[in-house]
Short mmCIF file of C-alpha atoms in Angstrom, two decimals:
data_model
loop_
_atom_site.label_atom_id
_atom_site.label_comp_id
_atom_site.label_asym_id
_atom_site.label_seq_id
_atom_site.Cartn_x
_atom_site.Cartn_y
_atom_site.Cartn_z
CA UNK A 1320 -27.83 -4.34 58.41
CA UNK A 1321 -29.96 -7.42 57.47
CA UNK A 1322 -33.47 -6.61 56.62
CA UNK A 1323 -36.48 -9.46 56.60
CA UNK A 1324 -39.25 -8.97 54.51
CA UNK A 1325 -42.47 -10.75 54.88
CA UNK A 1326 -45.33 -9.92 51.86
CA UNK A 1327 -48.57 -11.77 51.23
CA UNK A 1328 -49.06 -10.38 47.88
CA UNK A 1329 -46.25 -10.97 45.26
CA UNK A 1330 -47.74 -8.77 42.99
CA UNK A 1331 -46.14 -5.46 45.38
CA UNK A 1332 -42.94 -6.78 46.06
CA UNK A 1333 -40.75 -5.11 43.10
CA UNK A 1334 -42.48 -1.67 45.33
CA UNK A 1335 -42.06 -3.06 48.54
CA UNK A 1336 -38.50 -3.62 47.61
CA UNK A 1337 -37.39 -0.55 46.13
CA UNK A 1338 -39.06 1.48 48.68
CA UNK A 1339 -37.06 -0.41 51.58
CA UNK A 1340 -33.71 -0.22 50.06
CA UNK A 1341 -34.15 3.41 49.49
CA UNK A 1342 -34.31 4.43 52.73
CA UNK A 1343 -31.74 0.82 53.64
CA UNK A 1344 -29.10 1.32 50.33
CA UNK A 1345 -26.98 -0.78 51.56
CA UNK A 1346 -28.87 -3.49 54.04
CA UNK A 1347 -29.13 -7.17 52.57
CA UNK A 1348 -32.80 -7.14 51.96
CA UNK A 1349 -34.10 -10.67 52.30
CA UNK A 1350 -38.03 -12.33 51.46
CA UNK A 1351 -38.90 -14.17 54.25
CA UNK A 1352 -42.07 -16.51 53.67
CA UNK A 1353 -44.31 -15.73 56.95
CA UNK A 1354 -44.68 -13.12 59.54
CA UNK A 1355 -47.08 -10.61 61.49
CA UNK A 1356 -48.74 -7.59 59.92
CA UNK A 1357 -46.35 -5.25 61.33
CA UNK A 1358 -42.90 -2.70 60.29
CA UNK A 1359 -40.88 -2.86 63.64
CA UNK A 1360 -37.50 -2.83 65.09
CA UNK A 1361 -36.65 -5.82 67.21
CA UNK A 1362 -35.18 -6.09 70.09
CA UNK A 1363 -32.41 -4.06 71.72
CA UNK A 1364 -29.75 -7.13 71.34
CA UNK A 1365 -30.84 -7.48 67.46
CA UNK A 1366 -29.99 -3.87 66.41
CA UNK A 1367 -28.69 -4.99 62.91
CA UNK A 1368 -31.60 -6.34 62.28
CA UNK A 1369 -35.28 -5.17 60.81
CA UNK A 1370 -38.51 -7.31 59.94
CA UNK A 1371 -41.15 -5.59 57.78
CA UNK A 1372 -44.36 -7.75 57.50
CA UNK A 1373 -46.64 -6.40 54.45
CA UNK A 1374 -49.98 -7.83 54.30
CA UNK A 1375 -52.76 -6.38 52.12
CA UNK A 1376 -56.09 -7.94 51.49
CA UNK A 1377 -57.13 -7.20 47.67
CA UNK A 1378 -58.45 -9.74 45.44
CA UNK A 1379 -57.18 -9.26 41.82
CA UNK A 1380 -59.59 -12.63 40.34
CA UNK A 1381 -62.83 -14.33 40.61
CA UNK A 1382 -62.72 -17.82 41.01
CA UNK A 1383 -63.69 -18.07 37.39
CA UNK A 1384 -60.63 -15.77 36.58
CA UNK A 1385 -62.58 -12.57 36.40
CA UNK A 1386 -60.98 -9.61 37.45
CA UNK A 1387 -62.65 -8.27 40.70
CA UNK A 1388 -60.57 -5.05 41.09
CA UNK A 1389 -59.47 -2.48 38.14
CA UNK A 1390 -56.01 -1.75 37.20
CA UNK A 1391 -56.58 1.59 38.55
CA UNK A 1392 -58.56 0.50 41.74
CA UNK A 1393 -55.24 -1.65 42.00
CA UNK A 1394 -52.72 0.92 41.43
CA UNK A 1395 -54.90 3.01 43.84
CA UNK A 1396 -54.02 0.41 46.55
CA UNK A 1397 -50.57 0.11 45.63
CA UNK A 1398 -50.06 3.64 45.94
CA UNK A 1399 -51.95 3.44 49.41
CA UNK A 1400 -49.54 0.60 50.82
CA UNK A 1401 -46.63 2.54 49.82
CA UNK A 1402 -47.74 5.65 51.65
CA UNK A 1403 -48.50 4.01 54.67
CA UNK A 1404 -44.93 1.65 54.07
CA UNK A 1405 -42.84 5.26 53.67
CA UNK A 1406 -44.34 6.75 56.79
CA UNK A 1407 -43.91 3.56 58.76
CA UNK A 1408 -40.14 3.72 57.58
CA UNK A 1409 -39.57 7.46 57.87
CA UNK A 1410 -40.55 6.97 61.30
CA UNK A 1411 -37.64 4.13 62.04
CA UNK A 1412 -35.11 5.92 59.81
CA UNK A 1413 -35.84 9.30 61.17
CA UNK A 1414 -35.45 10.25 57.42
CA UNK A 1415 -37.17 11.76 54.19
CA UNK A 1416 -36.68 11.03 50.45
CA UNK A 1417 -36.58 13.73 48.24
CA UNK A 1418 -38.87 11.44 45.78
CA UNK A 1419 -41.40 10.26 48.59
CA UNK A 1420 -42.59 6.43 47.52
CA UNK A 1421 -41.70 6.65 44.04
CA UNK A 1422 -39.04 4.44 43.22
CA UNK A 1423 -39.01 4.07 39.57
CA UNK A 1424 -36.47 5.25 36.86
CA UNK A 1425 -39.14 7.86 35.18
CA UNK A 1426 -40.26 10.16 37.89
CA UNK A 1427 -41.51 12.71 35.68
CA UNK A 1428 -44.08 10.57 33.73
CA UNK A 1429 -46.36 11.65 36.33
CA UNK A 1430 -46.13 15.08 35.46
CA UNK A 1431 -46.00 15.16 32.28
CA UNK A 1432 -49.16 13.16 32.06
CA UNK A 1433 -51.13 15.67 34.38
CA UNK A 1434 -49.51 18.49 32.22
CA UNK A 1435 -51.08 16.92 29.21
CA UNK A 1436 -54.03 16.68 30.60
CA UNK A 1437 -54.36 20.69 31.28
CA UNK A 1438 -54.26 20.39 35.04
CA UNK A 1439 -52.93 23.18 36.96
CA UNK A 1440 -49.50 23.69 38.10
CA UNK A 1441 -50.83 24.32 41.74
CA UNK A 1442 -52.99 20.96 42.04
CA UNK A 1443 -50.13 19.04 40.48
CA UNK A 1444 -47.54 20.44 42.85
CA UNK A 1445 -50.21 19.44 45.42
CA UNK A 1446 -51.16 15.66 44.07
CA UNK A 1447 -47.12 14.94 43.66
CA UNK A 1448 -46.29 15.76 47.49
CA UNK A 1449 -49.63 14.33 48.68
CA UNK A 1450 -50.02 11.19 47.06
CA UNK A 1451 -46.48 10.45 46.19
CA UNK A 1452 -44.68 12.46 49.44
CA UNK A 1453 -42.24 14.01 46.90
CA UNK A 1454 -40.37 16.73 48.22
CA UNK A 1455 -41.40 20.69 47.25
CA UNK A 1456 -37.91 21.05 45.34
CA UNK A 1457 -37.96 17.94 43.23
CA UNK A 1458 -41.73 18.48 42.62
CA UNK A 1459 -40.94 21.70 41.01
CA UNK A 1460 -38.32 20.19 39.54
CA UNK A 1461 -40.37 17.20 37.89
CA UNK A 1462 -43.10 19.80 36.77
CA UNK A 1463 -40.56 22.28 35.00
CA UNK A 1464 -39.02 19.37 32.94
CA UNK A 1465 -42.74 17.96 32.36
CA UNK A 1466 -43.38 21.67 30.74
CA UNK A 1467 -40.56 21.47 28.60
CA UNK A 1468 -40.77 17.75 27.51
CA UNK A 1469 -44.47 19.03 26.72
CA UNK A 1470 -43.10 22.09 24.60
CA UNK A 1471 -40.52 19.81 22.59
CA UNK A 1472 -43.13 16.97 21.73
CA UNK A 1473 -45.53 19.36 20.55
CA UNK A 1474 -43.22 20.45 18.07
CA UNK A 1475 -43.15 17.15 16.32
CA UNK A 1476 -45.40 14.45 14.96
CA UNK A 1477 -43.32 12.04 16.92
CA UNK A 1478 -46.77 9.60 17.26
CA UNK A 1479 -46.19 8.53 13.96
CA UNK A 1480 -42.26 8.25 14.09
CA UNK A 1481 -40.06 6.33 15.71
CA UNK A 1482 -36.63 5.73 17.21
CA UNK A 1483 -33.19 3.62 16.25
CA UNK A 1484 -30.96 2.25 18.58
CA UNK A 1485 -27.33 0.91 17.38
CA UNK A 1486 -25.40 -0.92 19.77
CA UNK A 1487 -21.40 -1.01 20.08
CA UNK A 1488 -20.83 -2.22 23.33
CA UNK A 1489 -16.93 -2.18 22.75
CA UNK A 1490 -15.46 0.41 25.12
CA UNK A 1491 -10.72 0.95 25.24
CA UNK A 1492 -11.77 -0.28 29.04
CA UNK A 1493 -13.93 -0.59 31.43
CA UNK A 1494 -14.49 2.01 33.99
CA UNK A 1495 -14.69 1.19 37.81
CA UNK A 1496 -18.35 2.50 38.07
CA UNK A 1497 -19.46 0.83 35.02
CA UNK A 1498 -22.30 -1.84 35.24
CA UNK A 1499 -23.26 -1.87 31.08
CA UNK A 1500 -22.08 -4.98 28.79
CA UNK A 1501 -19.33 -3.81 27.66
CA UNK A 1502 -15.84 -5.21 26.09
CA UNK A 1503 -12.59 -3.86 25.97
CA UNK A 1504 -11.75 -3.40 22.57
CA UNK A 1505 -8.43 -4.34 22.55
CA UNK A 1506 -9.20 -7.45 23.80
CA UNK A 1507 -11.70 -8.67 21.31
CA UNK A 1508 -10.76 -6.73 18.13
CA UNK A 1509 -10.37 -10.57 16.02
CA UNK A 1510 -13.96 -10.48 16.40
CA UNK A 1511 -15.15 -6.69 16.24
CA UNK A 1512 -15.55 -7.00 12.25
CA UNK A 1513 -18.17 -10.45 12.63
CA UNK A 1514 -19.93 -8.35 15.19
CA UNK A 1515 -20.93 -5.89 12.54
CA UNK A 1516 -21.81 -9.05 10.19
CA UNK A 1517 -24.07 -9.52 12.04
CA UNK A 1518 -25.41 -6.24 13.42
CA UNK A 1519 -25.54 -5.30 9.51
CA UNK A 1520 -27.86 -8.36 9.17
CA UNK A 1521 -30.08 -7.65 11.77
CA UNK A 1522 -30.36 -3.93 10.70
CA UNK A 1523 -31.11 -4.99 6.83
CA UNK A 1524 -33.85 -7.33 8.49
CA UNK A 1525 -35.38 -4.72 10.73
CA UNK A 1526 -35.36 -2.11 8.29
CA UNK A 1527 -39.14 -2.97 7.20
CA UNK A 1528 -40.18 -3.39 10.02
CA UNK A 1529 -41.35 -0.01 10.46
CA UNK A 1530 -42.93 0.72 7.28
CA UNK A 1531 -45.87 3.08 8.67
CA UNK A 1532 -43.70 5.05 10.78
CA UNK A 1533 -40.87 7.67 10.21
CA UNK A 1534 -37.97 7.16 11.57
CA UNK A 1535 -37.19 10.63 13.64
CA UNK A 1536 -33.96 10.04 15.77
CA UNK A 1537 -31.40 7.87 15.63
CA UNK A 1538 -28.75 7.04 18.68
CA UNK A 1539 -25.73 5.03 18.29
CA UNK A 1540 -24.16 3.90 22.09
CA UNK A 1541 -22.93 1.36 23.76
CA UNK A 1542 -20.13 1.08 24.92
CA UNK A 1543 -18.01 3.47 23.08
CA UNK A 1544 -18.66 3.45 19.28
CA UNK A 1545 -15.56 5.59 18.76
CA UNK A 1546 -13.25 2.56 19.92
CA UNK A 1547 -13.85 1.14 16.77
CA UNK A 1548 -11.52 2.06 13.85
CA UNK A 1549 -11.91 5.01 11.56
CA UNK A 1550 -13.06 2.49 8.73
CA UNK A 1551 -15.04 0.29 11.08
CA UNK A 1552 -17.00 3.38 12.26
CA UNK A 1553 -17.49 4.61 8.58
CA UNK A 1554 -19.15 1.73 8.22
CA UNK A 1555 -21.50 1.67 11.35
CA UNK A 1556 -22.70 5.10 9.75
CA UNK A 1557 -22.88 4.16 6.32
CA UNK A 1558 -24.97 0.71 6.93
CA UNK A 1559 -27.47 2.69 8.93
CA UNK A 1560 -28.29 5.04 6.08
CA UNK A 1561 -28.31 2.27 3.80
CA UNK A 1562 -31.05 0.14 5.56
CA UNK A 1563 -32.84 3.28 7.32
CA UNK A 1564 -34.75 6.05 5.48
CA UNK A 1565 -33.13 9.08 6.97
CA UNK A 1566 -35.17 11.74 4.89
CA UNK A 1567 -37.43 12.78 8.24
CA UNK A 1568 -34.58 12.26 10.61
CA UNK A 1569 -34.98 15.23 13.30
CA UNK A 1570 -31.77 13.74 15.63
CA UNK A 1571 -28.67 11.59 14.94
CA UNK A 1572 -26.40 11.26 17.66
CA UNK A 1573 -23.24 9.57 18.20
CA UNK A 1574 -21.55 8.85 21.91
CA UNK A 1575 -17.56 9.88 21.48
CA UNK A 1576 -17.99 9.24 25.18
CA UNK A 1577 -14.50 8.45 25.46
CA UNK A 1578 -11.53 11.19 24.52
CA UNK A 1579 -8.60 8.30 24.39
CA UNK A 1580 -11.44 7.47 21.28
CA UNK A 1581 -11.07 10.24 19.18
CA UNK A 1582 -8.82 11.58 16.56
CA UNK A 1583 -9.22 14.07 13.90
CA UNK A 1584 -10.14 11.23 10.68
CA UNK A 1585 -13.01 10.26 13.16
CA UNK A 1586 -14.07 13.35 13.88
CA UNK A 1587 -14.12 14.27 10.27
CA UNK A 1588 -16.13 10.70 9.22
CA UNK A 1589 -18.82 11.57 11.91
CA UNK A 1590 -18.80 15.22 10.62
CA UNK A 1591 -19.38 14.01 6.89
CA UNK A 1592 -22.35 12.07 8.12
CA UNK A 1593 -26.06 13.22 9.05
CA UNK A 1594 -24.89 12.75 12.86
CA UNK A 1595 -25.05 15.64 14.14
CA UNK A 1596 -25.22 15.14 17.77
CA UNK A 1597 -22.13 13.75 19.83
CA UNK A 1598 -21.29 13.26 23.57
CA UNK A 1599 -17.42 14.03 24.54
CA UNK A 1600 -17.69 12.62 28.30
CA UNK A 1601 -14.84 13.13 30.57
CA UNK A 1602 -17.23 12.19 34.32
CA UNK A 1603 -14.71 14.26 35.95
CA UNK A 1604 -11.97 16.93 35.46
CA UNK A 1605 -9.78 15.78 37.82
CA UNK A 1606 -6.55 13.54 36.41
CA UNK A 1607 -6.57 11.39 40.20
CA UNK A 1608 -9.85 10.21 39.83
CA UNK A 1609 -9.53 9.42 36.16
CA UNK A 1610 -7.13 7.16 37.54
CA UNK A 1611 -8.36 5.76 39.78
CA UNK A 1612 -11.82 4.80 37.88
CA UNK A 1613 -9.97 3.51 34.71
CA UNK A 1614 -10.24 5.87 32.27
CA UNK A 1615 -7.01 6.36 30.20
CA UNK A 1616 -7.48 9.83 29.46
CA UNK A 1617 -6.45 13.04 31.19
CA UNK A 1618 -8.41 16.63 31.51
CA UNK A 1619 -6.35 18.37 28.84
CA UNK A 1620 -7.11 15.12 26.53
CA UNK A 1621 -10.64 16.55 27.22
CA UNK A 1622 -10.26 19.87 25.97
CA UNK A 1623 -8.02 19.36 23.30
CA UNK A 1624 -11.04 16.56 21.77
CA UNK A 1625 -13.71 19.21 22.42
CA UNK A 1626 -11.37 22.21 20.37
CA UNK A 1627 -10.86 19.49 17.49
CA UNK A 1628 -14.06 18.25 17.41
CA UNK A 1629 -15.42 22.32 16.70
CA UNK A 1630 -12.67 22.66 14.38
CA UNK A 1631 -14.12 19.87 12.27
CA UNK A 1632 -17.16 21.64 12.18
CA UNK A 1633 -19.28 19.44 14.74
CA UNK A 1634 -21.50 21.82 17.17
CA UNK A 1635 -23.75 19.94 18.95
CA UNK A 1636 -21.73 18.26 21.71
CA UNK A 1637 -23.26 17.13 25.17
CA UNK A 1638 -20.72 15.93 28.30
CA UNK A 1639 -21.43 13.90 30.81
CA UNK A 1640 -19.92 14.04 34.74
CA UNK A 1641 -20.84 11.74 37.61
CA UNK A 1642 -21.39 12.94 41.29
CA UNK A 1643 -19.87 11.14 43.68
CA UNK A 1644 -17.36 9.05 42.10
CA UNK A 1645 -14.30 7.77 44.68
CA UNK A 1646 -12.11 10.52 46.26
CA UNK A 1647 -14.47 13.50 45.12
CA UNK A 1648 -16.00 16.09 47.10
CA UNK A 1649 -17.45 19.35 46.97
CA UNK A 1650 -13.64 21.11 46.06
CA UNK A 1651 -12.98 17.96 43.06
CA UNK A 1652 -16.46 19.12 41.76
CA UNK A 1653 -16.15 22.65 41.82
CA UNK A 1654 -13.19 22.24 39.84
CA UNK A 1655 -14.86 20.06 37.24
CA UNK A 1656 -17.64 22.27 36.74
CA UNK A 1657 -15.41 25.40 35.76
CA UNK A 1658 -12.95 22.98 33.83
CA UNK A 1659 -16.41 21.84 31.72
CA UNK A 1660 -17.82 25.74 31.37
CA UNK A 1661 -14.38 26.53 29.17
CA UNK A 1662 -15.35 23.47 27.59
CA UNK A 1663 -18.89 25.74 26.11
CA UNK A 1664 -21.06 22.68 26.02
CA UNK A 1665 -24.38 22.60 24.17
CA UNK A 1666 -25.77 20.07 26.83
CA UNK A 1667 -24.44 18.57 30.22
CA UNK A 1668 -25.78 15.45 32.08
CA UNK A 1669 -25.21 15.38 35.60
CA UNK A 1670 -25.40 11.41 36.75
CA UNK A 1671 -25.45 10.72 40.39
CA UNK A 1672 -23.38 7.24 41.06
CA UNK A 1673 -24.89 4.64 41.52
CA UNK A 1674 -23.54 1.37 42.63
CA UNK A 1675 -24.53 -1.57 40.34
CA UNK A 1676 -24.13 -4.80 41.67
CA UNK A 1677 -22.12 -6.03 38.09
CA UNK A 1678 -19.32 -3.25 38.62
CA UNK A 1679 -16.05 -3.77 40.02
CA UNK A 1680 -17.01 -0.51 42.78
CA UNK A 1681 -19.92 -2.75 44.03
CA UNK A 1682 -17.03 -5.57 45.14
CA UNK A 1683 -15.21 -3.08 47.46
CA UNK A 1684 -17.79 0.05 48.54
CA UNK A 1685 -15.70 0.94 51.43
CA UNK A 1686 -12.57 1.35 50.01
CA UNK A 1687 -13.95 4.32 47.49
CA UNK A 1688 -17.09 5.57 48.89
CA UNK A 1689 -16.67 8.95 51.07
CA UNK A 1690 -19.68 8.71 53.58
CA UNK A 1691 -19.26 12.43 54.14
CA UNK A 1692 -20.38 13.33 50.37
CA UNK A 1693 -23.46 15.78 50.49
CA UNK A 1694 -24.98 14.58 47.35
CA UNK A 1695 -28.09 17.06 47.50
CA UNK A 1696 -25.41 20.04 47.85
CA UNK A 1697 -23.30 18.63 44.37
CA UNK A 1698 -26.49 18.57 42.19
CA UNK A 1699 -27.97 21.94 43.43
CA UNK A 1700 -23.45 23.31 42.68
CA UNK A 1701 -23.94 21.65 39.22
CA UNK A 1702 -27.36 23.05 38.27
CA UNK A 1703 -26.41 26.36 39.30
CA UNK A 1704 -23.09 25.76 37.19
CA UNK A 1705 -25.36 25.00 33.82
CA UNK A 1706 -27.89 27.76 34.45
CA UNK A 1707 -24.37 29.65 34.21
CA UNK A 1708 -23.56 28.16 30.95
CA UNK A 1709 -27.12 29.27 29.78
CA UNK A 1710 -28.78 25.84 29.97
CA UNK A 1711 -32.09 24.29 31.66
CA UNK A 1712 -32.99 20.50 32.41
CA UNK A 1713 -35.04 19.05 30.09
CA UNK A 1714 -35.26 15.32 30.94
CA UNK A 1715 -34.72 13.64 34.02
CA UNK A 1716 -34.24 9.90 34.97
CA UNK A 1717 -33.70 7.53 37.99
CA UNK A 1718 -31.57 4.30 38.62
CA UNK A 1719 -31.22 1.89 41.46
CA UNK A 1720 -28.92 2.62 44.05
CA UNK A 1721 -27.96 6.00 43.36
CA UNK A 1722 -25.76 8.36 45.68
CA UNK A 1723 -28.10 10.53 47.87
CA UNK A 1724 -31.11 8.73 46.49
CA UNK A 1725 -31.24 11.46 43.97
CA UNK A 1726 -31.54 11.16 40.45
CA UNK A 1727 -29.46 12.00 36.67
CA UNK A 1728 -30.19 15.53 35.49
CA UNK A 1729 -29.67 16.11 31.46
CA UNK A 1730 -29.16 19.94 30.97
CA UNK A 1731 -29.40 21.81 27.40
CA UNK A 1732 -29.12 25.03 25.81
CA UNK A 1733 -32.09 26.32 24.03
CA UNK A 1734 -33.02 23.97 21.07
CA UNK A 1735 -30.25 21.87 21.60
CA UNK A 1736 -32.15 19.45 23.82
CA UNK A 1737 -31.40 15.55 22.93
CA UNK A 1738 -34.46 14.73 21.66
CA UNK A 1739 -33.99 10.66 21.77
CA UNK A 1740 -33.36 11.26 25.34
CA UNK A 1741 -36.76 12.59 25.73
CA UNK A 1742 -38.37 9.80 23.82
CA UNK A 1743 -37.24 6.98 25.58
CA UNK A 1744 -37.53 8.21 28.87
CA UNK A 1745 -40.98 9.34 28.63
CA UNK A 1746 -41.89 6.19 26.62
CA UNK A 1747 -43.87 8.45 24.28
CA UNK A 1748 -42.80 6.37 20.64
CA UNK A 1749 -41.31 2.93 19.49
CA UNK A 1750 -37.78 2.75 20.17
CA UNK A 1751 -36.26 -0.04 17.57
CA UNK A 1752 -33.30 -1.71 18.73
CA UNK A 1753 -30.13 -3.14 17.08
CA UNK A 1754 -27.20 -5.12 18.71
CA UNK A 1755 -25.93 -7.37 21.39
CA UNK A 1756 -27.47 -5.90 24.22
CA UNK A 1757 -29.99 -3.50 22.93
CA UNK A 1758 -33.41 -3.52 23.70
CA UNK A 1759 -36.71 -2.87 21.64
CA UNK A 1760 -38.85 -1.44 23.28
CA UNK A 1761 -42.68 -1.39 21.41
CA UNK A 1762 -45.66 1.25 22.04
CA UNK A 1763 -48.43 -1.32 22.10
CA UNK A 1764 -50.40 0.11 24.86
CA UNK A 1765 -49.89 1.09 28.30
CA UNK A 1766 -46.83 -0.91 28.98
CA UNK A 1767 -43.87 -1.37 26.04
CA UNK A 1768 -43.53 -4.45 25.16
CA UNK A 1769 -39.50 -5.38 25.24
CA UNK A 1770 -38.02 -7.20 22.91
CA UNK A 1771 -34.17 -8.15 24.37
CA UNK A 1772 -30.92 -9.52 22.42
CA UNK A 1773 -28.59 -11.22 23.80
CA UNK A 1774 -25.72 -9.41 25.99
CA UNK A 1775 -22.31 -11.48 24.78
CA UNK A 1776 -21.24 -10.81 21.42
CA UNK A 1777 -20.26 -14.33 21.01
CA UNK A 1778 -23.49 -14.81 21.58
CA UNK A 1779 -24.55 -12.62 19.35
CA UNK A 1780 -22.54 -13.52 16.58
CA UNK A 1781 -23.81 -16.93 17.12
CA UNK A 1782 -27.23 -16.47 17.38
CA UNK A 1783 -27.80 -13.67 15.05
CA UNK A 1784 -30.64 -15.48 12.93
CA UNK A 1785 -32.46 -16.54 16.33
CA UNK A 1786 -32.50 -12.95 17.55
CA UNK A 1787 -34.16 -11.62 14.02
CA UNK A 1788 -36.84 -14.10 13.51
CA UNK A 1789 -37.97 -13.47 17.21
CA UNK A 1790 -37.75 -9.39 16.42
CA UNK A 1791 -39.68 -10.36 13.15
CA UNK A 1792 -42.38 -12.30 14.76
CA UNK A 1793 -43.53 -10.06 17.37
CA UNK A 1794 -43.55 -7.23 15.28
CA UNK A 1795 -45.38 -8.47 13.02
CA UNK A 1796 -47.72 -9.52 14.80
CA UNK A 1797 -47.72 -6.50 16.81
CA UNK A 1798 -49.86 -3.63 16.94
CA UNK A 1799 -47.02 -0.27 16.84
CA UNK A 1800 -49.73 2.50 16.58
CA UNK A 1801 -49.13 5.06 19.54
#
């Protein structure tokens, strides 16, 4: 289907946009540069086509520059046009969105900030399906995780902390689904020792950087840090402890995403460190669609990484399946969730797919897709399957293009909950960021201000000195106070 959209105020589009291709995932959505004020179909011999028109008359500036409306007067608006946008839609489509009009990745910020500010649970039920048109289930769903979020942070002084990033985006391949910047390891292990140079330089010159904070969780991703080799890894852990005070560390995980990673020396390195979180992450139990999405592991590898990894002591370990994924339906899942409960878990994260544009499953959706998939039916299956295992969601995130228009669930035992997770997602400290790809992400009011490296590790390598001095100049310069 080939969608036109016509908007005479730039500012909206990002909302206009995401809005539309929820309810169109896979119509080519296109700007178009004039139109009528007006969401219609057209006519009967044009049925693959749709023309939205947007037109909203708000004045952000004077002619001297002054600001004539208030950021909240504005959001106000924006929140109006998407109402009235969503019911225009709902009316073409003939269908609802179990998150209404919002179409960001942090749903639950909205909660949490009406929890914080002592409202009641009944008027924020009411103000999330009123204003946003969020459905009764997910707004329950957003306000339980708000609660806990709420319980966690209280805990912990985490206003004055912050959070570390490490980036290994090397990965032993790279799976169908995957969108990330990621290289296969075999493939580029002349250059995986230069790579940590230079991440070692950056991490000696950020280490300073956050002199008035303590540092309170640490996560080290990618990619699949456990490609690296057992004395390539010991290093990874060893130069973060060297530049970074750990003393007030509350969190330290590692992803061991991968079982064709893992072996008992690794195990034992990561066990010998102050890591004491790790992710085992198998996206399936099912051998066919291991296969099939390039992952060069099978189910019993699975099982016999999660025995050795509690036989070395480590018992904190989070897994990570994927709804959806090519071949898979409600039988494929049911398996994987009893396959993962003999697993015992202290955390599960249940992603929905979603379709990047950069993955190899974008380049051929029909061939893999099963239209027939009742996404809403395989999250309710896999919450009921943690609340089994004795867990409860505690944070909750959203990405573009995902299965069902749904969203990724993370699930945890009591006080096991991955703290960093929380953090990031609810923006609530400074997250400082090291390696190709990562992203700092700064508390300096009501919007983070991101500071990006480069994604190629040639790159990287290369530019290493560039990607410092930037980090160094806007930091310093940079208010960090929560």
């Amino acid at each position: 289907m080939k969608i036109s959209m016509i908007i005479n105020d730039e500012s909206f589009e990002y909302d206009v946009y995401g809005l539309v291709k929820a309810f169109f995932p896979e119509a080519d959505v296109k700007k178009e540069t004039e139109g009528e004020n007006y969401v219609k179909t057209v006519t009967e011999d044009e049925k693959d086509a749709l023309l939205i028109s947007v037109f909203c008359d708000i004045e952000g500036k004077s002619a001297k520059g002054e600001k004539r409306v208030s950021d909240n007067q504005r959001k106000e608006v924006k929140n109006t046009l998407k109402r009235l946008l969503y019911t225009a839609l709902e009316e073409v489509t003939e269908k609802t969105l179990p998150w209404g009009t919002l179409t960001g990745i942090r749903p639950t910020k909205l909660a949490t900030a009406l929890v914080e500010k002592n409202i009641s649970d009944d008027d924020i039920i009411k103000r999330l399906k009123e204003e946003y048109f969020i459905s009764d289930k997910k707004a329950h769903l957003s306000l339980g995780i708000a609660h806990k979020e709420n319980e966690i942070l209280k805990k912990i002084d985490y206003k004055n902390g912050y959070s570390l990033y490490v980036g290994i985006p090397f990965c032993p391949t790279t799976c169908l689904y995957c969108s990330f910047s990621t290289f296969p390891i075999a493939s580029w292990k002349d250059k995986v020792d230069l790579y940590l140079d230079a991440l070692e330089k950056e991490m000696a010159a950020s280490s300073g950087l956050m002199q008035n904070k303590k540092l309170q969780s640490i996560y080290i991703g990618g990619g699949t840090p456990t490609s690296l080799n057992e004395k390539q890894l010991l290093r990874v852990l060893e130069m973060t402890e060297k530049y970074f005070d750990t003393s007030a560390i509350l969190e330290w995980t590692l992803e061991a995403g991968r079982p064709d990673s893992l072996n008992k020396e690794k195990l034992e390195i990561i066990k010998a460190s102050k890591a004491d979180r790790i992710s085992i992450n198998p996206q399936t139990m099912n051998d066919e669609t291991l296969k099939l999405i390039g992952r060069h592991h099978t189910s019993e590898d699975v099982a016999e990484k999660f025995e050795l990894a509690k036989k070395c002591g480590i018992d904190n370990i989070n897994t990570d399946i994927i709804l959806g994924l090519p071949g898979e339906g409600k039988d494929e899942l049911l398996y994987t969730l009893e396959e993962i409960k003999k697993l015992a878990p202290e955390s599960l994260t249940v992603h929905s797919l979603a379709i990047k544009r950069a993955a190899r499953l974008a380049k051929d959706t029909e061939k893999y897709i099963n239209r027939a998939y009742d996404a809403e039916e395989a999250m309710q299956l896999s919450g009921e399957a943690a609340f089994d295992m004795g867990m409860a969601p505690y944070y909750l995130y959203r990405q573009k293009n995902m299965t069902g228009n749904l969203e990724n669930i993370g699930f945890s035992k009591e006080g096991k909950e991955g703290l960093y997770n929380i953090l990031i997602m609810e923006e609530k400290q400074t997250i400082l960021a090291c390696g190709a790809g990562s992203v700092t992400k700064v508390l300096n009011g009501a919007k983070p201000e991101r500071i990006e490296n480069v994604k190629d590790v040639n790159f990287y390598i290369g530019r290493i000195d560039e990607m410092i001095e930037r980090k160094q100049r806007k930091l310093g310069i940079s208010d960090i106070d929560n």
